[in-house]
Amino acid sequence: MFRALLTAVLVVWCGCTPVNRYDLILRGGMIYDGSGAPPFIADVGVRGLRVAAVGDLAGAHADTVLDVSGLAVSPGFINMLSWAPLSLIRDGRSESDIRQGITLELFGEGQSMGPLNAAMKSEVLRGLVEYLGGDDAYRAATGREPVTLPWTTLREYLDFLVTKGVAPNVASMVGATTVREHELGHENRQPSPAELRRMQEHVAAAMADGAMGLGASLIYAPAFYAETEELVALSTVISSYDGLVTAHIRSEGNKLLESVDELITIAREADVRAEIYHLKAAGQSNWGKLDSVVAHVEAARAEGLAITADMYTYTAAATGFDAAMPPEVQEGGFGAWRMRLQDPATRDRLEQEMNTPTDAWENLYLAAGADNILLGGFRSSELRPLVGRTLADVAAERGTSPAATAMDLVVEDSSRVDVVFFVMAEENIRNKLRLPWVSLGTDAPSMATEGAFLESNPHPRAYGAFPRLLGKYVRDEGILSLAEAIRRITSLPADNLAIDGRGRLVEGHYADIAVFDTAEIRDRATYEAPHQYSTGMVHVLINGTLVLLDGDHTGALPGRVVLGPGAE
């Protein structure tokens, strides 16, 4: 009695928590700590934002105790390629990703939400207002009156997002396209020394503000116009901040090997870590190149270069019709591109180019074929009945060629149009999953099965990329062990990004935790019916807060900005 009273007095006096008292305990789960080591049965104690203990906590107490016996308990998953910067403004709950176990979203494939000049801010604001559904919807989603864009720098955007409230943690690369557009607009030329110096200054400022590195997307205009030397100059800046350079490489098809070698050259010359975004061999004639790509990467790794990659677990890519037309026709930005598509002479030349094999630019139209191009989303309500149909089908209905139909749809919708291209081999998916240096990304927005999200047919990866790995490829096909799969989506990306305190389920790390049923984890989204949540994820904690409880979203929005290693 005296000992208990003394303990209580000491607790009040020092304001501390007893060592056997936690905010939450997960009891009896199968622990996969993210290292790739075999699992073990243990309890997890969470106190505040962090994991306070992993082990036998039989004598401990907590405000919340969850029996997770028979379930897998792992670090939360890191989405190495997220396109959720706008969708999280629309809906901060991040339903589709939380139900996959994702606790950290990484943005910035080429384009980032800063730094922005005045013209870029106006363009982003127009796009965001339209995406949200008009001025009233913008005011409701952002709390902004008048309708203005509340950020200029990348860090200001991330802080805005977290202040508004989001479920997952967020981080971003600074976009190589963004800093180029900041100084050169959409011009097809190389920067002057003064312009390049300013681009480097923008990169340095973003890195000091917490960017994870530099993101490039080299098949798209205006990024396509950048030469290797420009990318080396920008990457040299991030090297001093211990940043990572990521790239949608210049070609994933006809010049795949040369494009991989370009990124390796950038890594070598800039002395920087590098990651190939959504590694793939696109187009049937290129499927056999994957072995050579792996050989090139592993030779570079043997040389001492830190080259990694990520992927998604599907045979179709998703982008826009800008990836089906030469970058030269897109010079000057979308408005100039749309105008050219209405010129008869340009259309005749463009149709010939779209139907002619080439190594000069990435032609997903030819790589997939019109029968394997699925229309996914339009701005125009009049065109939305075409969602889910193939380009070949719509072209036949209209009595125009598939290439001409693609041009017409861009003009009619005043957008690049959301498109799914079936360009990959299933066997290559399995082969990539066997590579120990490959992590995972959705390459998609974070969505919900309600409201305005239902107006488009997204790629099913938006709802199922991570459970598809754990269900189809791990449990059902045995391509890799569950412990190794979890390492690939937790500690591997955390190490690649040089993030401290996340990616492992160990004492002292942030309590980003995924709890799932290994027998039930599976993707349900399909190309025909993509708006279906994955199943099998039972609980998700982010920064110590339950965001998913017994399979249901709690409404909690505990996401934080995760800063890069060079943040000042």
XYZ file of C-alpha atoms in Angstrom:
568
model
C 0.000 0.000 0.000
C 2.785 2.401 0.968
C 4.721 1.527 -2.242
C 1.658 2.150 -4.431
C 0.974 5.472 -2.671
C 4.598 6.507 -3.077
C 4.461 5.687 -6.790
C 1.316 7.793 -7.198
C 2.903 10.712 -5.340
C 6.041 10.517 -7.473
C 3.969 10.458 -10.661
C 2.070 13.593 -9.598
C 5.257 15.297 -8.406
C 7.301 14.661 -11.579
C 4.427 14.829 -14.056
C 5.628 11.614 -15.717
C 3.852 8.433 -16.791
C 4.580 5.104 -15.075
C 6.817 2.931 -17.232
C 4.130 0.209 -17.384
C 1.411 2.623 -18.483
C 0.755 3.327 -22.183
C -1.790 5.190 -24.226
C -2.399 2.107 -26.352
C -1.267 -1.505 -26.358
C -1.469 -3.906 -29.287
C -1.472 -7.328 -27.646
C -0.146 -10.555 -29.055
C 0.412 -9.700 -32.692
C 2.893 -11.250 -35.113
C 5.539 -8.533 -35.329
C 7.205 -7.807 -38.659
C 9.612 -5.061 -37.642
C 10.473 -3.897 -41.165
C 14.020 -5.281 -41.194
C 13.136 -8.377 -43.205
C 13.958 -10.612 -40.223
C 11.586 -13.440 -39.282
C 8.503 -12.333 -37.348
C 7.914 -12.878 -33.638
C 4.936 -12.642 -31.314
C 4.979 -9.620 -28.993
C 3.009 -6.680 -27.638
C 3.493 -3.096 -28.793
C 3.107 -0.208 -26.362
C 2.428 3.267 -27.744
C 2.921 6.421 -25.713
C 2.228 9.782 -27.339
C 3.553 9.893 -30.889
C 5.957 6.982 -30.550
C 6.455 3.300 -29.979
C 7.461 3.035 -26.324
C 7.998 -0.717 -26.111
C 7.964 -3.927 -28.169
C 7.961 -7.118 -26.097
C 6.058 -8.826 -23.304
C 3.795 -6.181 -21.743
C 1.623 -8.608 -19.781
C 1.721 -6.469 -16.647
C 1.211 -3.151 -18.400
C -1.938 -1.047 -18.652
C -3.272 1.341 -21.294
C -6.255 3.532 -22.039
C -6.846 1.418 -25.160
C -5.917 -2.243 -25.498
C -6.451 -4.063 -28.794
C -6.158 -7.820 -29.080
C -4.290 -8.369 -32.358
C -3.414 -12.026 -31.891
C -3.373 -13.817 -35.226
C -2.756 -10.540 -37.098
C 0.398 -9.125 -38.684
C 1.731 -5.953 -37.061
C 4.215 -3.930 -39.085
C 5.479 -0.409 -39.652
C 3.099 1.719 -41.713
C 3.737 1.589 -45.446
C 5.572 4.308 -47.368
C 4.084 5.288 -50.717
C 7.162 6.232 -52.743
C 5.110 7.803 -55.545
C 1.879 9.543 -54.634
C -0.208 11.898 -56.745
C -2.343 13.025 -53.798
C -1.385 16.731 -53.442
C -4.803 17.882 -54.692
C -6.940 14.931 -53.633
C -5.878 15.399 -50.002
C -7.176 18.966 -50.165
C -10.492 17.596 -51.396
C -10.596 14.877 -48.734
C -7.920 14.683 -46.062
C -9.064 11.293 -44.790
C -7.093 9.525 -47.543
C -9.526 6.611 -47.411
C -8.152 4.553 -50.320
C -4.569 4.738 -49.051
C -5.223 4.341 -45.323
C -7.115 1.123 -46.088
C -3.965 -0.100 -47.844
C -1.853 0.582 -44.748
C -0.119 3.664 -46.178
C 1.045 6.111 -43.506
C 3.426 8.341 -45.522
C 2.799 9.894 -48.946
C 5.713 11.130 -51.059
C 4.864 13.714 -53.740
C 6.899 15.327 -56.485
C 7.265 13.269 -59.665
C 8.681 16.092 -61.764
C 6.155 18.640 -60.580
C 5.865 19.888 -57.010
C 3.594 22.393 -55.286
C 6.423 24.912 -55.048
C 8.319 27.034 -55.680
C 5.728 28.959 -57.690
C 5.970 32.306 -59.444
C 2.898 34.500 -60.004
C 1.930 32.863 -63.302
C 2.349 29.375 -61.858
C 0.283 30.289 -58.782
C -2.553 31.447 -61.022
C -2.377 28.221 -63.013
C -2.376 26.023 -59.906
C -5.254 27.991 -58.389
C -7.355 27.644 -61.561
C -6.688 23.918 -61.658
C -7.436 23.445 -57.976
C -10.693 25.419 -58.093
C -11.805 23.377 -61.092
C -10.721 20.105 -59.462
C -12.643 20.894 -56.280
C -15.763 21.894 -58.213
C -15.840 25.698 -58.213
C -15.280 28.648 -55.893
C -17.757 27.511 -53.235
C -16.203 24.062 -53.037
C -12.773 25.671 -52.848
C -13.845 27.838 -49.912
C -15.311 24.815 -48.135
C -12.215 22.666 -48.699
C -9.582 25.271 -47.842
C -11.343 27.764 -45.608
C -9.974 30.532 -47.841
C -11.866 33.746 -48.483
C -11.250 35.318 -50.934
C -10.298 32.490 -53.293
C -6.510 32.699 -53.269
C -3.712 30.173 -53.263
C -2.325 30.032 -49.708
C 1.200 28.939 -50.570
C 4.174 29.867 -52.760
C 6.945 27.569 -51.560
C 6.838 23.798 -51.280
C 7.133 23.913 -47.487
C 4.244 26.369 -47.270
C 2.118 23.903 -49.238
C 2.999 20.994 -46.940
C 2.317 23.086 -43.847
C -1.002 24.233 -45.327
C -2.019 20.627 -45.945
C -1.224 19.508 -42.412
C -2.837 22.582 -40.837
C -5.974 21.878 -42.868
C -5.853 18.296 -41.637
C -4.795 15.065 -43.322
C -4.675 11.495 -42.116
C -1.295 10.409 -43.557
C 2.104 11.960 -43.113
C 3.282 13.911 -46.150
C 6.627 14.653 -47.780
C 7.742 15.840 -51.190
C 10.538 16.055 -53.678
C 11.123 19.441 -55.304
C 10.191 19.135 -58.961
C 12.861 19.581 -61.624
C 10.012 20.480 -63.981
C 8.736 23.049 -61.494
C 12.021 24.913 -61.110
C 12.530 24.818 -64.895
C 9.067 26.237 -65.503
C 9.720 28.879 -62.835
C 12.581 30.293 -64.936
C 11.912 29.159 -68.540
C 8.182 28.604 -68.682
C 7.329 25.959 -71.279
C 10.063 26.915 -73.752
C 12.019 24.264 -75.626
C 15.534 25.562 -74.967
C 18.392 25.231 -72.528
C 18.716 27.642 -69.592
C 21.258 30.429 -69.649
C 23.951 30.293 -66.952
C 22.009 32.881 -64.945
C 18.741 30.926 -65.288
C 20.414 27.678 -64.286
C 21.939 29.402 -61.273
C 18.484 30.580 -60.186
C 17.081 27.073 -60.704
C 19.815 25.740 -58.432
C 18.949 28.373 -55.840
C 15.290 27.286 -55.894
C 16.362 23.684 -55.352
C 18.665 24.650 -52.475
C 15.905 26.664 -50.786
C 13.449 23.767 -51.073
C 16.006 21.307 -49.685
C 16.723 23.570 -46.727
C 12.952 23.750 -46.196
C 12.720 19.963 -45.995
C 12.308 18.546 -49.515
C 13.434 14.932 -49.792
C 15.323 15.498 -53.024
C 14.790 16.268 -56.696
C 12.035 14.679 -58.791
C 12.186 14.537 -62.600
C 9.626 13.327 -65.168
C 11.542 13.270 -68.422
C 8.983 11.978 -70.929
C 6.725 15.010 -70.473
C 7.087 18.530 -71.812
C 8.719 20.749 -70.623
C 10.888 18.301 -68.627
C 11.737 16.482 -71.875
C 13.590 19.579 -73.073
C 16.145 19.379 -70.236
C 19.513 17.878 -71.154
C 21.509 15.607 -68.875
C 23.870 18.438 -67.911
C 20.978 20.460 -66.504
C 19.853 17.533 -64.379
C 23.391 16.952 -63.116
C 23.656 20.622 -62.136
C 20.411 20.452 -60.136
C 21.291 17.088 -58.595
C 24.666 18.398 -57.435
C 22.753 20.835 -55.230
C 20.747 18.124 -53.486
C 23.880 16.062 -52.910
C 25.074 18.516 -50.281
C 21.728 18.038 -48.453
C 21.912 14.211 -48.651
C 18.924 14.229 -50.989
C 17.624 11.609 -53.414
C 17.056 12.187 -57.136
C 14.042 10.335 -58.528
C 13.126 10.130 -62.190
C 10.429 9.011 -64.517
C 13.227 8.230 -66.929
C 13.342 9.641 -70.454
C 12.134 6.410 -72.015
C 10.612 3.259 -70.570
C 10.386 1.705 -74.005
C 12.541 1.950 -77.118
C 15.435 3.720 -75.340
C 14.970 2.119 -71.950
C 18.594 1.090 -71.437
C 19.948 4.452 -72.530
C 17.548 6.204 -70.163
C 18.546 4.045 -67.208
C 22.165 4.802 -68.022
C 21.368 8.532 -68.073
C 20.086 8.364 -64.489
C 23.122 6.333 -63.438
C 25.329 9.020 -65.024
C 23.501 11.718 -63.079
C 24.018 9.776 -59.841
C 27.700 9.293 -60.560
C 28.498 12.839 -61.667
C 26.425 14.546 -58.977
C 27.467 12.101 -56.226
C 23.854 11.505 -55.260
C 21.500 8.607 -54.553
C 19.035 7.917 -57.374
C 15.751 6.057 -57.820
C 13.982 4.956 -60.999
C 10.328 5.805 -60.659
C 7.828 3.026 -61.554
C 10.412 0.768 -63.197
C 8.956 -0.890 -66.287
C 9.627 -2.094 -69.814
C 6.811 -0.572 -71.874
C 5.624 -2.083 -75.156
C 5.817 -5.748 -76.131
C 8.914 -5.240 -78.273
C 10.716 -3.966 -75.152
C 9.619 -6.568 -72.598
C 12.823 -8.541 -73.054
C 14.976 -5.584 -71.990
C 14.238 -5.916 -68.278
C 17.101 -8.339 -67.647
C 19.558 -5.883 -69.191
C 18.128 -3.041 -67.106
C 18.660 -5.086 -63.944
C 22.224 -5.869 -65.044
C 22.961 -2.155 -65.613
C 21.556 -1.187 -62.210
C 23.331 -3.952 -60.339
C 26.627 -3.098 -62.032
C 26.193 0.494 -60.844
C 25.362 -0.708 -57.332
C 28.460 -2.883 -57.352
C 30.416 0.227 -58.305
C 29.161 1.828 -55.095
C 26.325 3.934 -56.500
C 23.069 3.905 -54.541
C 20.593 3.145 -57.341
C 17.124 1.869 -56.415
C 13.684 1.712 -58.008
C 10.013 1.506 -57.197
C 7.078 -0.009 -59.068
C 3.365 -0.695 -58.968
C 1.809 -4.139 -59.179
C -0.118 -3.852 -62.453
C 0.514 -4.303 -66.185
C -1.077 -1.007 -67.204
C 0.290 2.520 -66.902
C -1.921 5.557 -66.381
C -1.189 9.062 -67.587
C -2.591 11.364 -70.294
C -2.569 11.733 -74.054
C 0.469 13.994 -73.682
C 2.380 10.701 -73.422
C 1.016 9.705 -76.822
C 2.118 12.785 -78.761
C 5.591 14.257 -79.427
C 6.838 16.799 -76.849
C 7.580 19.341 -79.604
C 3.860 19.795 -80.309
C 3.372 20.630 -76.613
C 5.906 23.464 -76.429
C 4.442 26.581 -74.825
C 2.113 24.732 -72.468
C -1.330 23.195 -72.714
C -3.017 26.149 -74.441
C -0.458 26.172 -77.257
C -0.721 22.373 -77.599
C -4.522 22.508 -77.815
C -4.364 25.231 -80.464
C -1.975 23.170 -82.607
C -4.318 20.187 -82.392
C -6.929 22.271 -84.226
C -4.650 23.039 -87.164
C -5.299 20.614 -90.096
C -1.687 20.526 -91.289
C -0.389 19.879 -87.790
C -2.984 17.156 -87.250
C -1.958 15.361 -90.466
C 1.712 15.444 -89.487
C 0.945 14.463 -85.908
C -1.143 11.467 -86.911
C 1.713 10.182 -89.030
C 4.165 10.658 -86.160
C 1.877 8.908 -83.682
C 1.681 5.887 -85.994
C 5.406 5.718 -86.820
C 7.861 3.843 -84.544
C 10.531 6.172 -83.168
C 13.271 6.414 -80.570
C 13.034 10.211 -80.446
C 10.192 10.360 -77.917
C 8.055 8.059 -75.772
C 4.972 6.998 -77.746
C 2.581 5.120 -75.457
C -0.107 5.296 -78.156
C 1.922 2.975 -80.344
C 3.300 0.927 -77.445
C -0.208 -0.006 -76.281
C -2.349 0.135 -79.417
C -5.801 1.722 -79.576
C -7.528 -1.469 -78.385
C -5.436 -1.375 -75.203
C -5.987 2.287 -74.321
C -8.740 2.835 -71.763
C -10.326 6.260 -71.230
C -10.230 7.046 -67.522
C -11.367 10.597 -66.804
C -12.602 13.879 -68.318
C -13.258 17.369 -67.043
C -16.325 17.718 -69.258
C -19.547 16.134 -68.008
C -20.560 15.632 -71.652
C -17.571 13.367 -72.241
C -17.813 11.376 -69.003
C -20.059 8.684 -70.546
C -16.912 7.644 -72.479
C -15.114 6.702 -69.248
C -14.212 3.023 -69.187
C -14.314 2.567 -72.969
C -11.333 1.930 -75.221
C -9.976 4.518 -77.606
C -10.543 2.093 -80.502
C -14.215 1.685 -79.555
C -14.840 5.430 -79.327
C -12.970 6.055 -82.582
C -15.103 3.473 -84.392
C -18.275 5.041 -83.011
C -17.167 8.497 -84.159
C -15.909 7.328 -87.531
C -12.468 8.864 -86.995
C -9.044 7.279 -86.657
C -7.856 6.482 -83.110
C -5.053 9.070 -83.366
C -7.461 11.766 -84.573
C -9.919 10.780 -81.829
C -7.204 11.233 -79.195
C -6.512 14.739 -80.543
C -10.226 15.562 -80.617
C -10.726 14.442 -77.022
C -7.896 16.667 -75.787
C -9.424 19.630 -77.624
C -12.996 18.915 -76.541
C -12.124 18.325 -72.893
C -9.510 21.080 -72.639
C -7.340 18.611 -70.742
C -4.731 15.989 -71.431
C -7.462 13.383 -70.596
C -6.836 10.604 -68.054
C -5.850 7.445 -69.911
C -4.808 3.879 -69.022
C -2.259 2.210 -71.327
C -1.790 -1.577 -71.171
C 1.925 -1.830 -72.000
C 3.596 -4.278 -69.553
C 4.114 -8.019 -69.147
C 2.855 -9.876 -66.077
C 6.029 -11.943 -65.863
C 8.069 -8.743 -65.633
C 5.955 -7.670 -62.653
C 6.975 -10.866 -60.859
C 10.623 -10.465 -61.842
C 10.752 -6.902 -60.525
C 9.206 -7.971 -57.229
C 12.113 -10.376 -56.737
C 14.632 -7.506 -56.780
C 15.754 -6.544 -53.243
C 16.214 -2.851 -54.175
C 12.665 -2.272 -55.464
C 9.979 -0.595 -53.307
C 6.370 0.338 -54.122
C 4.213 3.313 -55.059
C 0.604 3.827 -56.087
C 1.412 6.553 -58.661
C -2.136 7.756 -58.022
C -4.261 10.178 -55.999
C -5.740 9.149 -52.675
C -9.449 8.654 -53.228
C -12.786 7.658 -51.693
C -15.760 5.664 -52.918
C -18.058 8.667 -52.769
C -18.724 12.144 -54.098
C -16.782 13.703 -56.949
C -14.219 10.890 -56.931
C -16.805 8.703 -58.659
C -16.814 10.923 -61.753
C -13.670 9.240 -63.085
C -12.372 5.703 -63.493
C -8.926 5.777 -61.900
C -6.307 3.108 -62.324
C -7.071 0.371 -59.737
C -3.625 0.959 -58.211
C -5.198 3.951 -56.425
C -7.101 1.478 -54.247
C -5.070 -1.704 -54.368
C -1.330 -1.447 -55.074
C -0.061 -2.461 -51.624
C -2.659 -5.147 -50.754
C -2.107 -6.620 -54.228
C 1.546 -7.092 -53.294
C 0.733 -8.694 -49.934
C -2.186 -10.781 -51.178
C -1.715 -11.847 -54.781
C 2.074 -11.876 -55.004
C 3.076 -12.835 -51.432
C 0.298 -15.022 -50.025
C -1.129 -16.509 -53.219
C 1.913 -16.801 -55.492
C 4.821 -16.869 -53.041
C 6.965 -14.531 -55.152
C 8.638 -13.241 -51.971
C 8.214 -13.751 -48.246
C 5.922 -11.536 -46.200
C 8.846 -10.325 -44.076
C 10.761 -9.278 -47.199
C 7.699 -7.661 -48.784
C 7.178 -5.586 -45.641
C 10.846 -4.534 -45.679
C 10.364 -3.300 -49.243
C 7.493 -0.988 -48.279
C 8.825 0.204 -44.911
C 12.532 0.319 -44.051
C 13.807 0.228 -47.650
C 12.033 3.438 -48.745
C 12.771 5.066 -45.376
C 16.476 4.330 -45.879
C 16.395 5.516 -49.486
C 14.885 8.804 -48.327
C 17.243 9.018 -45.318
C 14.273 9.382 -42.951
C 14.949 8.945 -39.248
C 12.369 7.494 -36.876
C 10.076 5.838 -39.412
C 10.028 2.640 -41.440
C 10.754 0.262 -38.541
C 8.657 -1.020 -35.676
C 11.119 -0.453 -32.843
C 11.162 1.453 -29.601
C 11.575 5.193 -30.103
C 10.257 5.324 -33.662
C 7.047 7.137 -34.530
C 4.012 4.926 -34.044
C 3.074 4.561 -37.701
C 1.701 1.020 -37.602
C -0.313 -1.243 -39.919
C -2.217 -4.232 -38.504
C -3.674 -6.631 -41.056
C -5.070 -10.109 -41.589
C -2.631 -12.007 -43.800
C -5.391 -14.364 -44.965
C -7.750 -11.558 -45.962
C -5.506 -8.792 -47.302
C -6.361 -8.321 -50.974
C -7.107 -5.745 -53.641
C -10.640 -5.562 -55.034
C -10.396 -2.650 -57.457
C -10.520 -3.529 -61.157
C -10.139 -1.508 -64.350
C -13.874 -1.851 -64.960
C -14.886 -1.080 -61.349
C -11.958 0.673 -59.672
C -13.788 2.361 -56.788
C -13.527 -0.546 -54.358
C -11.534 -0.477 -51.143
C -9.041 -3.221 -50.445
C -9.856 -5.579 -47.587
C -7.858 -7.114 -44.758
C -6.398 -3.988 -43.159
C -7.733 -4.001 -39.582
C -6.054 -1.123 -37.715
C -3.778 1.735 -38.787
C -2.006 4.115 -36.419
C -0.313 7.312 -37.548
C 1.824 9.213 -35.072
C 0.245 7.141 -32.313
C -3.349 7.925 -33.304
C -5.809 5.302 -34.529
C -6.919 6.291 -38.027
C -8.355 2.890 -38.952
C -10.066 0.874 -36.211
C -11.586 -2.527 -36.956
C -11.537 -1.678 -40.649
C -13.359 1.645 -40.307
C -11.874 5.125 -40.650
C -12.039 6.989 -37.344
C -11.985 10.438 -38.965
C -8.702 11.295 -37.236
C -6.313 13.544 -39.176
C -2.954 13.228 -37.354
C -0.668 13.510 -40.404
C 2.525 15.540 -40.120
C 5.110 16.949 -42.501
C 8.095 14.606 -42.730
C 11.218 16.601 -43.521
C 14.180 15.581 -45.625
C 17.638 14.990 -44.160
C 18.920 18.427 -45.207
C 16.185 20.472 -43.524
C 17.526 23.467 -41.630
